[in-house]
mmCIF file of C-alpha atoms in Angstrom:
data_model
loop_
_atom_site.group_PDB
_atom_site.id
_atom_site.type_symbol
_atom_site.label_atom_id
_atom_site.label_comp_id
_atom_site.label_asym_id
_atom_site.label_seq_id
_atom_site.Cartn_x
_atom_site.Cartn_y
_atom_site.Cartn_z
ATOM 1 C CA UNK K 29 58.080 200.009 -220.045
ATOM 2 C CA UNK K 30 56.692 196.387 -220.592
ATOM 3 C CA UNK K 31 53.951 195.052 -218.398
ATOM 4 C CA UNK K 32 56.430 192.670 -217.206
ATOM 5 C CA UNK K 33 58.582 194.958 -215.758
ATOM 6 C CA UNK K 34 56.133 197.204 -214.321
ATOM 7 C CA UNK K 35 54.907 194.451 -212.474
ATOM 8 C CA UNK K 36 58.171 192.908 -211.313
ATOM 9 C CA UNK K 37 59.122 196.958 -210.172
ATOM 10 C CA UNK K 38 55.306 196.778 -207.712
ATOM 11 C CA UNK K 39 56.178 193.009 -206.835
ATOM 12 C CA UNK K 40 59.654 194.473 -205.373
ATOM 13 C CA UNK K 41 57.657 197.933 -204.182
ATOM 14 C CA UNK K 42 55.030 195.205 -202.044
ATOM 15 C CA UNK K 43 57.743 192.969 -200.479
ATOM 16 C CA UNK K 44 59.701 196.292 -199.439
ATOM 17 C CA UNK K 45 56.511 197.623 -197.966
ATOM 18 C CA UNK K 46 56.004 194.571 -195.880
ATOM 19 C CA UNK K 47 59.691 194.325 -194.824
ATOM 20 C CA UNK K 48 59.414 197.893 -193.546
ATOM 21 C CA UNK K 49 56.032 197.038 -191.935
ATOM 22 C CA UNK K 50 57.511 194.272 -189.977
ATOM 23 C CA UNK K 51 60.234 195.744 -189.106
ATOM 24 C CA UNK K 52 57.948 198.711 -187.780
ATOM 25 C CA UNK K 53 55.644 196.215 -185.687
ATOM 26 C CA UNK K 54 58.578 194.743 -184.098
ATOM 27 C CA UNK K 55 60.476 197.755 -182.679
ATOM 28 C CA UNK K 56 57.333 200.090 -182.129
ATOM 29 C CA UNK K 57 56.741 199.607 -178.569
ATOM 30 C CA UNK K 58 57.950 200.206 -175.145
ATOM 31 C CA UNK K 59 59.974 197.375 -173.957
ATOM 32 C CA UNK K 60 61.942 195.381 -177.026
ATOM 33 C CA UNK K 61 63.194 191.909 -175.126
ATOM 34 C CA UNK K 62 67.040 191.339 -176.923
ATOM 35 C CA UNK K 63 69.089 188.583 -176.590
ATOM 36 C CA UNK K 64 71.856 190.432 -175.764
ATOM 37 C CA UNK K 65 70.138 191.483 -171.851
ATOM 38 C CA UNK K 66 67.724 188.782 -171.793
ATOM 39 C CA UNK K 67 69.151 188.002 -168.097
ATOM 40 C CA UNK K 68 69.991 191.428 -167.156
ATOM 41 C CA UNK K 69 67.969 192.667 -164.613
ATOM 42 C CA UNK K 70 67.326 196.310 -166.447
ATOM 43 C CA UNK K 71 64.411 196.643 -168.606
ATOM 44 C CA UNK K 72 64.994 196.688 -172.402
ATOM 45 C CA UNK K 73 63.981 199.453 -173.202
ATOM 46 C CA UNK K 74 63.392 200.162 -177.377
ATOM 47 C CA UNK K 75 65.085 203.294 -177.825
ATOM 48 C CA UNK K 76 63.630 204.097 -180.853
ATOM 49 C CA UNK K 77 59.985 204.232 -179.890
ATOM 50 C CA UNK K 78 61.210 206.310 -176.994
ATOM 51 C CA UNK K 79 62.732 208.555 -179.053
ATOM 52 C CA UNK K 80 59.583 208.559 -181.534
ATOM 53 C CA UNK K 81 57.737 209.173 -179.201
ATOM 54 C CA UNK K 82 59.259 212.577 -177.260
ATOM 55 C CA UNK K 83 59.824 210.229 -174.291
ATOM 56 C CA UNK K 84 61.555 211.820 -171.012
ATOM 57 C CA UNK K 85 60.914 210.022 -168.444
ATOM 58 C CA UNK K 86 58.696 206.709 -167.013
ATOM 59 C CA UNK K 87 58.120 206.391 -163.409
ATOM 60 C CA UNK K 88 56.881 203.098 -162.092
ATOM 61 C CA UNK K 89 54.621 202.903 -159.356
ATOM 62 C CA UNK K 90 55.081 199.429 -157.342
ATOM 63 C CA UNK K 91 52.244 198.187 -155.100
ATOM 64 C CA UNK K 92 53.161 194.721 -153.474
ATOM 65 C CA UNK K 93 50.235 191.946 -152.409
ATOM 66 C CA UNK K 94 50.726 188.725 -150.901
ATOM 67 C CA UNK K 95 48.004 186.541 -151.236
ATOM 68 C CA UNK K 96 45.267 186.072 -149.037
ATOM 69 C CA UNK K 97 45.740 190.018 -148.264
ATOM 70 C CA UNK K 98 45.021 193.614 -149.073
ATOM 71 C CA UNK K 99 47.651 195.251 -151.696
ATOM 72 C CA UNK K 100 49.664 197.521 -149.443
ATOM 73 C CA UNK K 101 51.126 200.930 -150.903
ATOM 74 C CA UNK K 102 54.117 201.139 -149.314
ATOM 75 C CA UNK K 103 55.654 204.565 -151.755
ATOM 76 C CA UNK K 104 58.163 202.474 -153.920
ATOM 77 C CA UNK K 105 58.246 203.843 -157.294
ATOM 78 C CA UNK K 106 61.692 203.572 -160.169
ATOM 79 C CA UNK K 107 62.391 206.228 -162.084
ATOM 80 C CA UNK K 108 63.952 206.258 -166.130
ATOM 81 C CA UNK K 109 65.250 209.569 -167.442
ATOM 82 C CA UNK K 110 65.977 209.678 -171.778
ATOM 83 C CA UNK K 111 67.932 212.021 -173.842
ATOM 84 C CA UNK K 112 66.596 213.275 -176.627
ATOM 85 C CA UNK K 113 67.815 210.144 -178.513
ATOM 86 C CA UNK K 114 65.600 207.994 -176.451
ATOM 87 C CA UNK K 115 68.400 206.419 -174.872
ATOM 88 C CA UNK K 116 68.225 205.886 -171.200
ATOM 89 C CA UNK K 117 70.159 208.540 -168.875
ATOM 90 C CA UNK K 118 69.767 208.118 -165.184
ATOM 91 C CA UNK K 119 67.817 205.509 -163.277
ATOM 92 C CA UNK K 120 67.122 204.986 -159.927
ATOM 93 C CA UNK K 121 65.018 203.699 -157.278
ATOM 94 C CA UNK K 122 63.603 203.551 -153.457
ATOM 95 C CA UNK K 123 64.070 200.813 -151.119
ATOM 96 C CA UNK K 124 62.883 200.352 -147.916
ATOM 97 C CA UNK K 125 65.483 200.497 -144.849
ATOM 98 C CA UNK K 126 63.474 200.458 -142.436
ATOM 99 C CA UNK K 127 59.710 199.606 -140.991
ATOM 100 C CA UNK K 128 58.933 201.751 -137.921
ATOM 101 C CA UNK K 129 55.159 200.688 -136.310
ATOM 102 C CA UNK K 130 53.592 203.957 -134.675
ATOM 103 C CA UNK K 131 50.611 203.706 -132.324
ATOM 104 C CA UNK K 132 48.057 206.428 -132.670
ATOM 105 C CA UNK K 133 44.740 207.345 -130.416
ATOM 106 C CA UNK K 134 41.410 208.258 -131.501
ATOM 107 C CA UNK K 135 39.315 210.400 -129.337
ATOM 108 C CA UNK K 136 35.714 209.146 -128.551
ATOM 109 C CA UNK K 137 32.817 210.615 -130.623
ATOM 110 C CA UNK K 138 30.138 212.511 -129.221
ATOM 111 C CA UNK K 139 26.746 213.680 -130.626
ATOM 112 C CA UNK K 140 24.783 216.037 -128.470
ATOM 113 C CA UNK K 141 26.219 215.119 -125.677
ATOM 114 C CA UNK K 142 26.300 211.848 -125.324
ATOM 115 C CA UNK K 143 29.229 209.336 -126.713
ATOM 116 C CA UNK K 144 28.213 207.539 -129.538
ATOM 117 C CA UNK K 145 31.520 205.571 -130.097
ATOM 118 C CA UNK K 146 34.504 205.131 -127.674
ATOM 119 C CA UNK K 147 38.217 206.427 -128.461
ATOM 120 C CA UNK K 148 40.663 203.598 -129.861
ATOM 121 C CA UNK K 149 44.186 202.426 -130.424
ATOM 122 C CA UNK K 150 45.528 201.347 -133.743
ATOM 123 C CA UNK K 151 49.312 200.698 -135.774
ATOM 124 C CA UNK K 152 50.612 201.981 -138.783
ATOM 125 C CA UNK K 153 53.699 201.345 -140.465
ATOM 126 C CA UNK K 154 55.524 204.433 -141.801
ATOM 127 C CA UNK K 155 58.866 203.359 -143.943
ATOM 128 C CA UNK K 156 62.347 205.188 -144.092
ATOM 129 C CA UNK K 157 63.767 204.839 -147.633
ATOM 130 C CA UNK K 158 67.042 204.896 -149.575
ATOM 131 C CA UNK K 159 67.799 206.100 -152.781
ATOM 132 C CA UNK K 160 69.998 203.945 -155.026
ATOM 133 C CA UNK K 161 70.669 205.532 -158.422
ATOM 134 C CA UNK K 162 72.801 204.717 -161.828
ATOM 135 C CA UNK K 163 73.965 207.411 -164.612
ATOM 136 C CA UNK K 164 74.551 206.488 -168.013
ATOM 137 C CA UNK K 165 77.115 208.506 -170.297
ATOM 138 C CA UNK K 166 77.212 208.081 -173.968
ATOM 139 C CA UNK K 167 79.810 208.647 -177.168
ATOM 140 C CA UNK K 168 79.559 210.281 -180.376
ATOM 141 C CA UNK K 169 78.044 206.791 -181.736
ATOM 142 C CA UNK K 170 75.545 206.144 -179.307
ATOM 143 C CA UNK K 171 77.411 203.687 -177.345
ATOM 144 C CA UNK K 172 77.667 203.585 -173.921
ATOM 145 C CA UNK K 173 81.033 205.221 -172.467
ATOM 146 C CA UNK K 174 80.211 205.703 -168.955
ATOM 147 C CA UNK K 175 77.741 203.912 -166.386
ATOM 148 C CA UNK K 176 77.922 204.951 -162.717
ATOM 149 C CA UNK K 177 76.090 203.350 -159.847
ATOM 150 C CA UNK K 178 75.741 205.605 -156.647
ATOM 151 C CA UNK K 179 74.257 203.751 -153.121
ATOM 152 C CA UNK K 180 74.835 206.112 -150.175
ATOM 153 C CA UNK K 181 78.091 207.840 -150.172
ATOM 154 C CA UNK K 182 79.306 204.879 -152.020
ATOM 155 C CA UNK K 183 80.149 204.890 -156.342
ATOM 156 C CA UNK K 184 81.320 202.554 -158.985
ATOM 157 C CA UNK K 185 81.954 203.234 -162.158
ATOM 158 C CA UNK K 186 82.797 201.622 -165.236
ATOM 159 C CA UNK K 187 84.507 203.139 -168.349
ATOM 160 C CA UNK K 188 84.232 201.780 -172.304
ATOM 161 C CA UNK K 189 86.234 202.140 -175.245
ATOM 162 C CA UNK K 190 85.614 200.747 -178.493
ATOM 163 C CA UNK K 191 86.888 199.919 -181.810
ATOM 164 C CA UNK K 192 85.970 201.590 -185.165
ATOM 165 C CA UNK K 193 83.517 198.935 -186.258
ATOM 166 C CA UNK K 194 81.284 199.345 -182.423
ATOM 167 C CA UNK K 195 82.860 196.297 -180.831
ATOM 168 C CA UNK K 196 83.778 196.829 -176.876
ATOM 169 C CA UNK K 197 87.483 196.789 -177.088
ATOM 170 C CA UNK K 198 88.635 197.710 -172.900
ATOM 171 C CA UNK K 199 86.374 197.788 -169.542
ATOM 172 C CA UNK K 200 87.533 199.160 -166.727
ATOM 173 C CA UNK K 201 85.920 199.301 -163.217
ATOM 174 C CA UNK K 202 86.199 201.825 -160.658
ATOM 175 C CA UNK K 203 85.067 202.907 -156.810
ATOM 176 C CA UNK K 204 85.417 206.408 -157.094
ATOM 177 C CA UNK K 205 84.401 209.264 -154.467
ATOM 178 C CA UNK K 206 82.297 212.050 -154.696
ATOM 179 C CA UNK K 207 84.108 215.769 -153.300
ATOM 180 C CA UNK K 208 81.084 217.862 -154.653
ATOM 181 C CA UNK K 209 79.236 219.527 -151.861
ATOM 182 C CA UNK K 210 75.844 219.275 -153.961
ATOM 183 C CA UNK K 211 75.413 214.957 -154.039
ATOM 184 C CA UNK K 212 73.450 215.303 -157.444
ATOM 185 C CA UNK K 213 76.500 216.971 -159.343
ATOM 186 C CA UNK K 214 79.100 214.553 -159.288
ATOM 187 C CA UNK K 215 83.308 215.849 -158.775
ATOM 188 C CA UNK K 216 85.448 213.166 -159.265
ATOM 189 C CA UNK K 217 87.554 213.131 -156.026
ATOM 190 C CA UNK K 218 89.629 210.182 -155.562
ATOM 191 C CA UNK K 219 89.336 206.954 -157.988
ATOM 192 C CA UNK K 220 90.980 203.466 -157.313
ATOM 193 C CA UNK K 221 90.613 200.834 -160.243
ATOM 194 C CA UNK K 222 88.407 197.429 -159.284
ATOM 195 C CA UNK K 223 89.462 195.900 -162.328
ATOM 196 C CA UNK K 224 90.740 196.618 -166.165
ATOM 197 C CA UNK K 225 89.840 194.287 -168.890
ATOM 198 C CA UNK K 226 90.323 194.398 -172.442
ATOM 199 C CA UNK K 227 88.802 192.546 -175.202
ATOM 200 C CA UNK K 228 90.077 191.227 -179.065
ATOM 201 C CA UNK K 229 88.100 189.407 -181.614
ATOM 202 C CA UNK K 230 88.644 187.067 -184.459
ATOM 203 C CA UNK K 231 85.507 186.458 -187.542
ATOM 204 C CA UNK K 232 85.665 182.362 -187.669
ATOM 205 C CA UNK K 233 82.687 181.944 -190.021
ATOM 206 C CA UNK K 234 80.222 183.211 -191.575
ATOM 207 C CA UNK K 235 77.920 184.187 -189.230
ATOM 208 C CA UNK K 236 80.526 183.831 -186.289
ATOM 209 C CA UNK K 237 82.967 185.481 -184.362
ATOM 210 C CA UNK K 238 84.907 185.070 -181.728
ATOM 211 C CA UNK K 239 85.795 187.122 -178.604
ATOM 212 C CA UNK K 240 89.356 186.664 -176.239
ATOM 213 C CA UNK K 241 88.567 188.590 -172.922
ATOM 214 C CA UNK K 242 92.092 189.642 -171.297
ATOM 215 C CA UNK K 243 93.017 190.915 -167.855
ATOM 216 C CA UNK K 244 95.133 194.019 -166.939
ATOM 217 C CA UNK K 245 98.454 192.068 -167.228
ATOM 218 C CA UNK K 246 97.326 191.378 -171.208
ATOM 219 C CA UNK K 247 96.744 187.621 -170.343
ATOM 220 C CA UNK K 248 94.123 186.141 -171.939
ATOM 221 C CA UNK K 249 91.727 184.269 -169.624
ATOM 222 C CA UNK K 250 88.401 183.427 -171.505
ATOM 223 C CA UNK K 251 87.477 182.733 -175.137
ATOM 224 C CA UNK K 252 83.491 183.802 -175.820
ATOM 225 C CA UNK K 253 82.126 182.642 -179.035
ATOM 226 C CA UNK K 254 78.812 184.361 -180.802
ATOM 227 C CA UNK K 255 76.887 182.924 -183.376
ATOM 228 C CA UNK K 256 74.137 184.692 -185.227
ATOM 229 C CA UNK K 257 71.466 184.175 -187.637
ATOM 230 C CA UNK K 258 71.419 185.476 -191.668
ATOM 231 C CA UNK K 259 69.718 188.610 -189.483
ATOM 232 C CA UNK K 260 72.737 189.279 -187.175
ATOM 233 C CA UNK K 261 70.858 188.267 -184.064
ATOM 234 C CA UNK K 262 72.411 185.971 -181.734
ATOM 235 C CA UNK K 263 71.637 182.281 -181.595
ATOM 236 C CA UNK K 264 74.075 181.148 -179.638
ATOM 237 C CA UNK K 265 76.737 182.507 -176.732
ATOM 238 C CA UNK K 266 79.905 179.940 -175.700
ATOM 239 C CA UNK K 267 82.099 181.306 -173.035
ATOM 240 C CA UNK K 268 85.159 178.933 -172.052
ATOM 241 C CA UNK K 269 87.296 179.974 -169.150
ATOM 242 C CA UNK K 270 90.903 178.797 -170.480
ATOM 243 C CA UNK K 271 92.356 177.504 -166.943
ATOM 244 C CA UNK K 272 89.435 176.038 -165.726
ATOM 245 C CA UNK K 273 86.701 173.590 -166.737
ATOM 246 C CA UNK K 274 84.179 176.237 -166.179
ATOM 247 C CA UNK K 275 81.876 176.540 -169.278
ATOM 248 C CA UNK K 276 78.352 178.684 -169.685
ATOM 249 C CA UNK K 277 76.060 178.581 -172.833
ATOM 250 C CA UNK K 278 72.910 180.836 -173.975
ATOM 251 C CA UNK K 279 70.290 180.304 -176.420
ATOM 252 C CA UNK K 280 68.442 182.066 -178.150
ATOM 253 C CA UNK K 281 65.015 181.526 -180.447
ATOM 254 C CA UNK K 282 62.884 183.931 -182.629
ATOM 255 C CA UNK K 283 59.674 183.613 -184.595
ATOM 256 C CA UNK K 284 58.792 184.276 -187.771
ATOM 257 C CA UNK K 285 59.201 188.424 -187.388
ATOM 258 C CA UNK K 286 62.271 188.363 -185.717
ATOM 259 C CA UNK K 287 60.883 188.790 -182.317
ATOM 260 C CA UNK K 288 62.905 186.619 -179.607
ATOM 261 C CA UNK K 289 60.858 184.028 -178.378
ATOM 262 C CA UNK K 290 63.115 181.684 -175.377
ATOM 263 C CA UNK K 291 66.260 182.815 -174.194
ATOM 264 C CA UNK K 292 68.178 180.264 -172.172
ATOM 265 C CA UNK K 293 71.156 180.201 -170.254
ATOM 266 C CA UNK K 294 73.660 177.358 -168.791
ATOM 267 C CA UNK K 295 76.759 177.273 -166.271
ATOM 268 C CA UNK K 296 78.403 175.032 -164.052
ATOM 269 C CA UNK K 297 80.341 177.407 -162.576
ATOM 270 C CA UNK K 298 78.169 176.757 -159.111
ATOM 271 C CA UNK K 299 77.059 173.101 -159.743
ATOM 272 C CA UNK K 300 74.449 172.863 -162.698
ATOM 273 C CA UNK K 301 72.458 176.073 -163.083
ATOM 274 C CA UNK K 302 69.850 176.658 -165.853
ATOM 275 C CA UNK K 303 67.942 179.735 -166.495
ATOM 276 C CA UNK K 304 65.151 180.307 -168.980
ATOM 277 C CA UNK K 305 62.827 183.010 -170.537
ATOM 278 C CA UNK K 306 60.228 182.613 -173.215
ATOM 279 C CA UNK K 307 58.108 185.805 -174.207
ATOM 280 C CA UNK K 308 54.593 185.932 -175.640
ATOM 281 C CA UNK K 309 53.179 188.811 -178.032
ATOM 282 C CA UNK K 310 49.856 190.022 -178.639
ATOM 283 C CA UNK K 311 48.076 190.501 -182.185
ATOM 284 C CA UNK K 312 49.851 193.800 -182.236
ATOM 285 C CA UNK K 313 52.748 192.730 -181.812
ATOM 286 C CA UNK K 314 53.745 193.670 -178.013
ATOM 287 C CA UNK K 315 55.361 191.908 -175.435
ATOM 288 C CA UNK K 316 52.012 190.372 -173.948
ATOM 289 C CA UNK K 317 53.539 187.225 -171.697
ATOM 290 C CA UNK K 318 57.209 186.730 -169.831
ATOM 291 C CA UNK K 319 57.699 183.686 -168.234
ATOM 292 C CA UNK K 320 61.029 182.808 -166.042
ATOM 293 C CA UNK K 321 62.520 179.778 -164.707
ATOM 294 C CA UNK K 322 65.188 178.487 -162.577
ATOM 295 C CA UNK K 323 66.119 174.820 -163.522
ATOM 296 C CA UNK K 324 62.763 173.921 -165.284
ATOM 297 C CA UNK K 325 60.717 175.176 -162.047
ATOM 298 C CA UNK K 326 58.695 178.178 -162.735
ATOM 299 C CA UNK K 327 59.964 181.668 -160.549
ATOM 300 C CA UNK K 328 58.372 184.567 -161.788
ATOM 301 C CA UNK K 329 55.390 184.958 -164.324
ATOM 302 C CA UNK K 330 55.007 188.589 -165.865
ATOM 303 C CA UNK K 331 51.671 190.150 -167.652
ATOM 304 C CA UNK K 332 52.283 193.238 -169.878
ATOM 305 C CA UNK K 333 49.089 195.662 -170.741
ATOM 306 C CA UNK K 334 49.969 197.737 -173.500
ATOM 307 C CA UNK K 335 47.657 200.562 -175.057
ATOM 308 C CA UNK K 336 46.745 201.281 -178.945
ATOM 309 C CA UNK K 337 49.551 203.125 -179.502
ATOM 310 C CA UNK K 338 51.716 200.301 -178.101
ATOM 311 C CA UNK K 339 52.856 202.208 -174.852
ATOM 312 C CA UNK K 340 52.903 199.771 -171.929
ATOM 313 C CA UNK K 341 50.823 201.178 -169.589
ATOM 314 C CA UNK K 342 51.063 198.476 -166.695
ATOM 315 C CA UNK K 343 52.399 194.851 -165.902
ATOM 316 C CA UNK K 344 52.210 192.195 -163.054
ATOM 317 C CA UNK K 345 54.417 190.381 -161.971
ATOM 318 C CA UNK K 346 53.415 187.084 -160.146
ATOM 319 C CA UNK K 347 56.279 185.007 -158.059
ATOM 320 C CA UNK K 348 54.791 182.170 -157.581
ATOM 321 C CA UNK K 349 57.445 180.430 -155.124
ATOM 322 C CA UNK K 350 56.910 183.736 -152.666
ATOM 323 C CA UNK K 351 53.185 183.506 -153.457
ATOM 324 C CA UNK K 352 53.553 187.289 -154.271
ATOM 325 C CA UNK K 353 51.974 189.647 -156.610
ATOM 326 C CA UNK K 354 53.956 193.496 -157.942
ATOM 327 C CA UNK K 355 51.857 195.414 -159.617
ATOM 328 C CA UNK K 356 53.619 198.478 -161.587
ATOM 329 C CA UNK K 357 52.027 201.535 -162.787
ATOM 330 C CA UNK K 358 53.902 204.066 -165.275
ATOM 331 C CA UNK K 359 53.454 207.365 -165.832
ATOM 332 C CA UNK K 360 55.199 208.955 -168.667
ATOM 333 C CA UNK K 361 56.522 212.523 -168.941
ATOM 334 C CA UNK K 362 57.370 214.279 -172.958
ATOM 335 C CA UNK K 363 59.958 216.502 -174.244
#
């Protein structure tokens, strides 16, 4: 072997090495921000690290603050279940339905014999909750087949097929009722279909494809097109609505390791609406800064604290129109 060759084979040997680690610092943490769910309200969770890393579950413990006041623990907490594949299972989480202010009475204090303090009256709120909760079902491939949302005695679900190469191909949307006697362990009972949808898709370039969205009577009723990078990750998202004028637009931006930087979203479907994200990352590569806005003006401001290993361990989030503060705790459980 020449000298040459040898060192083109380590040249080759370095830049795979360095692919690898990049590719390794972008996916190994907690929460992985994708265009695809950058306005989705679930977290994005990075499957991969949770799987990695033997995760079952994260629960988050939520402490609200206004300002100019004492943070008030007020026992609302969400809750993630994984499978072993690290993809997400069952979430759910508490609301508050009710405030109920009880009076209690303290009883004077006395110290030999005499009373050093008289009895008094003070409130404190106690809250009644409700549990709102959301299964996820998966196929062979890993892709989603079932997702069902349960509030009260009420359940919708929606069902996925797909084609050969992973691409959504029907949708359909159900309220469905629950006949087992044991709430947890779902019986289908009766099922009545919200709405069916079904989904075709045409490559029109290079790095773009399109995708014809069609009701239950086959008729097609919006075009979507995608456009991606040399990566595969989306730059771009056109949907057109084919009998109306209504048109909405995302956009997406990475830096220089692939990481998604601003995500940004427009519609006129309700006069002219523009959302925005951008994301900030620490020197180790985690989510450090997300920032959200409503038609350039500022709504939400979120701080990430991740550990050494690169498990987020906390985050704030600041609205600043509310003049709030919600700081979350998580606590992880392992297989």
């Amino acid at each position: 072997m020449t000298n040459q060759s040898h060192n083109i084979k380590q040249y080759y040997k370095l830049i795979i090495f360095i692919l690898i680690g990049i590719c390794y610092s972008a996916v190994s943490q907690t929460l992985l921000p994708k265009a695809e769910a950058a306005f989705e309200s679930q977290l994005p969770f990075n499957h991969q690290y949770i799987q990695s890393q033997k995760i079952k579950s994260i629960t988050f413990q939520i402490i609200d603050k206004k300002d100019m006041q004492v943070a008030e623990e007020k026992g609302l907490s969400h809750f993630y279940e994984f499978n072993q594949k690290g993809l997400l299972s069952r979430f759910y989480y508490t609301t508050i339905i009710k405030t109920i202010e009880k009076e209690y009475h303290s009883a004077p204090v006395y110290r030999n014999h005499r009373k050093v303090s008289n009895g008094n009256t003070y409130t404190k709120n106690e809250y009644l909750y409700d549990t709102t909760s959301t299964v996820y079902f998966y196929n062979d491939s890993n892709l989603l087949k079932l997702k069902r949302y349960n509030d009260g005695p009420y359940y919708e679900s929606y069902y996925y097929e797909y084609s050969l190469d992973g691409k959504m191909e029907k949708e359909k949307r159900c309220k469905e009722t629950n006949v087992s006697e044991i709430k947890s362990e779902f019986k289908l009972g009766g099922q009545f279909i919200l709405s069916e949808e079904s989904y075709k898709y045409q490559v029109t370039g290079k790095n773009q494809y399109k995708k014809i969205c069609q009701n239950n009577e086959g008729r097609s009723y919006k075009e979507i097109i995608f456009n991606t990078n040399d990566a595969g990750q989306l730059t771009s998202i056109n949907e057109q609505y084919i009998v109306t004028w209504i048109m909405q637009n995302s956009q997406f931006s990475y830096n220089a390791k692939g990481q998604l930087t601003s995500a940004v979203y427009k519609s006129n479907s309700n006069g002219e609406l523009e959302l925005s994200r951008t994301y900030e990352y620490d020197a180790n590569d985690c989510l450090l800064t997300e920032k959200q806005f409503r038609n350039g003006v500022l709504q939400k401001e979120i701080s990430y604290i991740t550990d050494t290993n690169k498990k987020l361990t906390s985050y704030i989030i600041r609205d600043t129109n509310n003049k709030t503060m919600r700081i979350i705790k998580l606590d992880y459980q392992y297989y």
